[in-house]
Amino acid sequence: MSDCIFCKIVSGDIPSACLLKDDDAFAFLDIGPLAEGHALLIPTRHYETLDQMPASEAAGLLRHLPALVRAVQAVTGCTGVNVLQNNGRVAHQVVPHVHFHIIPRTADDAWHFNWPVGDYPDGRMAELATAIVAELEK
Ligand code: 5GP
Ligand code: ZN
């Protein structure tokens, strides 16, 4: 997509600190890191959100994730990693080209989750599971 910043990074029109590149995948350092070594793994072809990706391209992209996490861990010495993937504006997606954040974590870092745990009324969990299974089988 001609006006997409991440497509321009893949094509080299915008420079990046590239970490890996093949037919399906491109990885580079985030310009606004939550921690040193914060990396982004993206598909080389343009998809706005994860649900739009063909399974084969998602597989080609995600096969790099374990090695990338290991490399970021080894180089930064972090003690944990969050892999984060935002879909849609409401989910904090700013750049509309699929990307996985690989974010190094340390015990004393400044990033704190708001993780408001809920619960299900009787029967609701099974009802939802049944509906999702039916959707997967379509
Ligand atoms: P989002 O909020 O969409 O999940 O994250 C987009 C990420 O892309 C942000 O963390 C932001 O710092 C990063 N980003 C945006 N523009 C550029 C750029 O031109 N170069 C690099 N390396 N990262 C970028
Ligand atoms: Zn794009």
PDB file of C-alpha atoms and ligand atoms in Angstrom:
ATOM      1  CA  MET A   1       0.000   0.000   0.000  1.00  0.00           C
ATOM      2  CA  SER A   2       1.602   3.202  -1.190  1.00  0.00           C
ATOM      3  CA  ASP A   3       0.759   5.438   1.783  1.00  0.00           C
ATOM      4  CA  CYS A   4       1.541   2.879   4.509  1.00  0.00           C
ATOM      5  CA  ILE A   5       4.561   3.689   6.663  1.00  0.00           C
ATOM      6  CA  PHE A   6       5.365   0.020   7.330  1.00  0.00           C
ATOM      7  CA  CYS A   7       5.106  -0.898   3.619  1.00  0.00           C
ATOM      8  CA  LYS A   8       7.617   1.892   3.013  1.00  0.00           C
ATOM      9  CA  ILE A   9       9.891   0.399   5.674  1.00  0.00           C
ATOM     10  CA  VAL A  10       9.655  -3.037   3.995  1.00  0.00           C
ATOM     11  CA  SER A  11      10.490  -1.531   0.596  1.00  0.00           C
ATOM     12  CA  GLY A  12      13.389   0.491   2.037  1.00  0.00           C
ATOM     13  CA  ASP A  13      11.822   3.854   1.153  1.00  0.00           C
ATOM     14  CA  ILE A  14      11.905   4.636   4.889  1.00  0.00           C
ATOM     15  CA  PRO A  15      15.079   3.491   6.665  1.00  0.00           C
ATOM     16  CA  SER A  16      14.861   1.146   9.647  1.00  0.00           C
ATOM     17  CA  ALA A  17      17.096  -0.818  11.982  1.00  0.00           C
ATOM     18  CA  CYS A  18      16.293  -4.089  10.207  1.00  0.00           C
ATOM     19  CA  LEU A  19      16.594  -7.346  12.154  1.00  0.00           C
ATOM     20  CA  LEU A  20      15.391  -9.889   9.585  1.00  0.00           C
ATOM     21  CA  LYS A  21      13.745 -10.054   6.191  1.00  0.00           C
ATOM     22  CA  ASP A  22      12.423 -12.833   3.992  1.00  0.00           C
ATOM     23  CA  ASP A  23       9.491 -13.259   1.615  1.00  0.00           C
ATOM     24  CA  ASP A  24       6.835 -13.232   4.356  1.00  0.00           C
ATOM     25  CA  ALA A  25       8.408 -11.346   7.245  1.00  0.00           C
ATOM     26  CA  PHE A  26      10.290  -8.209   8.171  1.00  0.00           C
ATOM     27  CA  ALA A  27      11.482  -7.237  11.651  1.00  0.00           C
ATOM     28  CA  PHE A  28      12.985  -3.987  12.871  1.00  0.00           C
ATOM     29  CA  LEU A  29      13.463  -1.930  16.016  1.00  0.00           C
ATOM     30  CA  ASP A  30      10.561   0.260  17.126  1.00  0.00           C
ATOM     31  CA  ILE A  31      11.422   3.953  16.836  1.00  0.00           C
ATOM     32  CA  GLY A  32       9.566   4.710  20.079  1.00  0.00           C
ATOM     33  CA  PRO A  33      10.673   1.838  22.316  1.00  0.00           C
ATOM     34  CA  LEU A  34       8.947   0.920  25.566  1.00  0.00           C
ATOM     35  CA  ALA A  35      12.336  -0.561  26.437  1.00  0.00           C
ATOM     36  CA  GLU A  36      15.664  -0.904  24.619  1.00  0.00           C
ATOM     37  CA  GLY A  37      15.396  -3.687  22.040  1.00  0.00           C
ATOM     38  CA  HIS A  38      11.613  -3.255  21.538  1.00  0.00           C
ATOM     39  CA  ALA A  39      11.144  -4.870  18.100  1.00  0.00           C
ATOM     40  CA  LEU A  40       8.337  -5.142  15.564  1.00  0.00           C
ATOM     41  CA  LEU A  41       7.638  -8.212  13.406  1.00  0.00           C
ATOM     42  CA  ILE A  42       5.449  -7.472  10.380  1.00  0.00           C
ATOM     43  CA  PRO A  43       4.251  -9.208   7.214  1.00  0.00           C
ATOM     44  CA  THR A  44       5.945  -8.015   4.031  1.00  0.00           C
ATOM     45  CA  ARG A  45       2.522  -7.710   2.359  1.00  0.00           C
ATOM     46  CA  HIS A  46      -0.022  -5.185   3.576  1.00  0.00           C
ATOM     47  CA  TYR A  47      -2.815  -6.388   5.875  1.00  0.00           C
ATOM     48  CA  GLU A  48      -4.448  -3.936   8.207  1.00  0.00           C
ATOM     49  CA  THR A  49      -5.449  -6.394  10.928  1.00  0.00           C
ATOM     50  CA  LEU A  50      -4.576  -9.989  11.818  1.00  0.00           C
ATOM     51  CA  ASP A  51      -7.999 -11.389  10.898  1.00  0.00           C
ATOM     52  CA  GLN A  52      -7.359 -10.376   7.265  1.00  0.00           C
ATOM     53  CA  MET A  53      -4.228 -12.512   6.915  1.00  0.00           C
ATOM     54  CA  PRO A  54      -4.223 -15.856   5.090  1.00  0.00           C
ATOM     55  CA  ALA A  55      -3.124 -18.661   7.428  1.00  0.00           C
ATOM     56  CA  SER A  56      -0.121 -19.509   5.252  1.00  0.00           C
ATOM     57  CA  GLU A  57       1.257 -15.960   5.448  1.00  0.00           C
ATOM     58  CA  ALA A  58       0.578 -15.778   9.178  1.00  0.00           C
ATOM     59  CA  ALA A  59       2.522 -19.031   9.569  1.00  0.00           C
ATOM     60  CA  GLY A  60       5.388 -17.640   7.477  1.00  0.00           C
ATOM     61  CA  LEU A  61       5.442 -14.553   9.666  1.00  0.00           C
ATOM     62  CA  LEU A  62       5.093 -16.166  13.074  1.00  0.00           C
ATOM     63  CA  ARG A  63       7.689 -18.873  12.515  1.00  0.00           C
ATOM     64  CA  HIS A  64      10.246 -16.132  13.245  1.00  0.00           C
ATOM     65  CA  LEU A  65       8.785 -15.172  16.606  1.00  0.00           C
ATOM     66  CA  PRO A  66      10.615 -17.624  18.926  1.00  0.00           C
ATOM     67  CA  ALA A  67      14.057 -16.821  17.476  1.00  0.00           C
ATOM     68  CA  LEU A  68      13.368 -13.092  17.563  1.00  0.00           C
ATOM     69  CA  VAL A  69      12.274 -13.265  21.201  1.00  0.00           C
ATOM     70  CA  ARG A  70      15.398 -15.302  22.052  1.00  0.00           C
ATOM     71  CA  ALA A  71      17.679 -12.813  20.267  1.00  0.00           C
ATOM     72  CA  VAL A  72      16.113  -9.780  21.961  1.00  0.00           C
ATOM     73  CA  GLN A  73      16.357 -11.540  25.329  1.00  0.00           C
ATOM     74  CA  ALA A  74      19.992 -12.488  24.768  1.00  0.00           C
ATOM     75  CA  VAL A  75      21.069  -9.001  23.696  1.00  0.00           C
ATOM     76  CA  THR A  76      19.086  -6.919  26.206  1.00  0.00           C
ATOM     77  CA  GLY A  77      19.411  -9.267  29.189  1.00  0.00           C
ATOM     78  CA  CYS A  78      15.732  -8.732  29.942  1.00  0.00           C
ATOM     79  CA  THR A  79      14.034 -11.175  32.303  1.00  0.00           C
ATOM     80  CA  GLY A  80      10.721 -11.360  30.434  1.00  0.00           C
ATOM     81  CA  VAL A  81       9.083 -10.413  27.145  1.00  0.00           C
ATOM     82  CA  ASN A  82       5.591  -9.308  26.191  1.00  0.00           C
ATOM     83  CA  VAL A  83       4.429 -10.097  22.659  1.00  0.00           C
ATOM     84  CA  LEU A  84       1.646  -7.670  21.881  1.00  0.00           C
ATOM     85  CA  GLN A  85      -0.479  -7.353  18.770  1.00  0.00           C
ATOM     86  CA  ASN A  86      -3.041  -4.559  18.550  1.00  0.00           C
ATOM     87  CA  ASN A  87      -6.001  -4.807  16.148  1.00  0.00           C
ATOM     88  CA  GLY A  88      -8.083  -1.717  15.532  1.00  0.00           C
ATOM     89  CA  ARG A  89      -8.033   1.778  16.943  1.00  0.00           C
ATOM     90  CA  VAL A  90      -9.989   0.761  20.045  1.00  0.00           C
ATOM     91  CA  ALA A  91      -7.235  -1.796  20.745  1.00  0.00           C
ATOM     92  CA  HIS A  92      -4.551   0.913  20.517  1.00  0.00           C
ATOM     93  CA  GLN A  93      -3.485   0.137  16.941  1.00  0.00           C
ATOM     94  CA  VAL A  94      -1.975   3.293  15.485  1.00  0.00           C
ATOM     95  CA  VAL A  95      -0.217   1.948  12.371  1.00  0.00           C
ATOM     96  CA  PRO A  96      -2.743   0.085  10.181  1.00  0.00           C
ATOM     97  CA  HIS A  97      -0.347  -2.658   9.023  1.00  0.00           C
ATOM     98  CA  VAL A  98      -0.252  -5.867  11.100  1.00  0.00           C
ATOM     99  CA  HIS A  99       2.607  -5.872  13.601  1.00  0.00           C
ATOM    100  CA  PHE A 100       3.697  -7.887  16.606  1.00  0.00           C
ATOM    101  CA  HIS A 101       5.484  -5.954  19.333  1.00  0.00           C
ATOM    102  CA  ILE A 102       8.323  -7.820  21.071  1.00  0.00           C
ATOM    103  CA  ILE A 103       8.827  -5.862  24.270  1.00  0.00           C
ATOM    104  CA  PRO A 104      11.657  -6.654  26.716  1.00  0.00           C
ATOM    105  CA  ARG A 105      10.606  -6.555  30.379  1.00  0.00           C
ATOM    106  CA  THR A 106      12.542  -6.138  33.596  1.00  0.00           C
ATOM    107  CA  ALA A 107      11.324  -6.260  37.177  1.00  0.00           C
ATOM    108  CA  ASP A 108      11.719  -2.533  37.765  1.00  0.00           C
ATOM    109  CA  ASP A 109      10.437  -1.200  34.424  1.00  0.00           C
ATOM    110  CA  ALA A 110       7.765   1.478  34.239  1.00  0.00           C
ATOM    111  CA  TRP A 111       5.096  -0.409  32.306  1.00  0.00           C
ATOM    112  CA  HIS A 112       2.091  -1.535  34.357  1.00  0.00           C
ATOM    113  CA  PHE A 113      -0.961  -3.310  32.977  1.00  0.00           C
ATOM    114  CA  ASN A 114      -4.502  -2.456  33.832  1.00  0.00           C
ATOM    115  CA  TRP A 115      -5.891  -6.025  33.645  1.00  0.00           C
ATOM    116  CA  PRO A 116      -9.461  -5.820  34.938  1.00  0.00           C
ATOM    117  CA  VAL A 117     -10.353  -9.461  35.510  1.00  0.00           C
ATOM    118  CA  GLY A 118     -14.060 -10.256  35.170  1.00  0.00           C
ATOM    119  CA  ASP A 119     -16.156 -13.393  35.548  1.00  0.00           C
ATOM    120  CA  TYR A 120     -19.013 -15.154  33.722  1.00  0.00           C
ATOM    121  CA  PRO A 121     -22.574 -15.607  34.869  1.00  0.00           C
ATOM    122  CA  ASP A 122     -23.733 -19.251  34.945  1.00  0.00           C
ATOM    123  CA  GLY A 123     -23.757 -20.830  31.478  1.00  0.00           C
ATOM    124  CA  ARG A 124     -22.314 -17.860  29.619  1.00  0.00           C
ATOM    125  CA  MET A 125     -18.814 -19.322  29.206  1.00  0.00           C
ATOM    126  CA  ALA A 126     -20.125 -22.539  27.609  1.00  0.00           C
ATOM    127  CA  GLU A 127     -22.496 -20.520  25.406  1.00  0.00           C
ATOM    128  CA  LEU A 128     -19.648 -18.355  24.124  1.00  0.00           C
ATOM    129  CA  ALA A 129     -17.385 -21.348  23.532  1.00  0.00           C
ATOM    130  CA  THR A 130     -20.114 -23.071  21.523  1.00  0.00           C
ATOM    131  CA  ALA A 131     -20.646 -19.971  19.382  1.00  0.00           C
ATOM    132  CA  ILE A 132     -16.919 -19.537  18.707  1.00  0.00           C
ATOM    133  CA  VAL A 133     -16.463 -23.213  17.829  1.00  0.00           C
ATOM    134  CA  ALA A 134     -19.383 -22.927  15.368  1.00  0.00           C
ATOM    135  CA  GLU A 135     -17.761 -19.846  13.833  1.00  0.00           C
ATOM    136  CA  LEU A 136     -14.408 -21.657  13.487  1.00  0.00           C
ATOM    137  CA  GLU A 137     -16.139 -24.533  11.712  1.00  0.00           C
ATOM    138  CA  LYS A 138     -17.760 -22.273   9.073  1.00  0.00           C
TER     139      LYS A 138
HETATM  140  P1  5GP B   1       0.690   0.380  17.428  1.00  0.00           P
HETATM  141  O1  5GP B   1       0.271   1.372  18.477  1.00  0.00           O
HETATM  142  O2  5GP B   1       0.058   0.638  16.091  1.00  0.00           O
HETATM  143  O3  5GP B   1       0.481  -1.052  17.907  1.00  0.00           O
HETATM  144  O4  5GP B   1       2.264   0.525  17.301  1.00  0.00           O
HETATM  145  C1  5GP B   1       2.904   1.144  16.240  1.00  0.00           C
HETATM  146  C2  5GP B   1       4.382   1.211  16.586  1.00  0.00           C
HETATM  147  O5  5GP B   1       5.094   1.607  15.433  1.00  0.00           O
HETATM  148  C3  5GP B   1       4.700   2.231  17.680  1.00  0.00           C
HETATM  149  O6  5GP B   1       5.305   1.552  18.789  1.00  0.00           O
HETATM  150  C4  5GP B   1       5.645   3.212  17.001  1.00  0.00           C
HETATM  151  O7  5GP B   1       6.690   3.652  17.848  1.00  0.00           O
HETATM  152  C5  5GP B   1       6.170   2.416  15.820  1.00  0.00           C
HETATM  153  N1  5GP B   1       6.510   3.232  14.665  1.00  0.00           N
HETATM  154  C6  5GP B   1       5.694   4.152  14.065  1.00  0.00           C
HETATM  155  N2  5GP B   1       6.332   4.723  13.027  1.00  0.00           N
HETATM  156  C7  5GP B   1       7.555   4.128  12.960  1.00  0.00           C
HETATM  157  C8  5GP B   1       8.674   4.327  12.073  1.00  0.00           C
HETATM  158  O8  5GP B   1       8.659   5.121  11.145  1.00  0.00           O
HETATM  159  N3  5GP B   1       9.771   3.548  12.307  1.00  0.00           N
HETATM  160  C9  5GP B   1       9.821   2.639  13.323  1.00  0.00           C
HETATM  161  N4  5GP B   1      10.958   1.938  13.474  1.00  0.00           N
HETATM  162  N5  5GP B   1       8.778   2.442  14.177  1.00  0.00           N
HETATM  163  C10 5GP B   1       7.673   3.192  14.000  1.00  0.00           C
HETATM  164 ZN    ZN B   2       1.417  -1.585   4.854  1.00  0.00          ZN
END
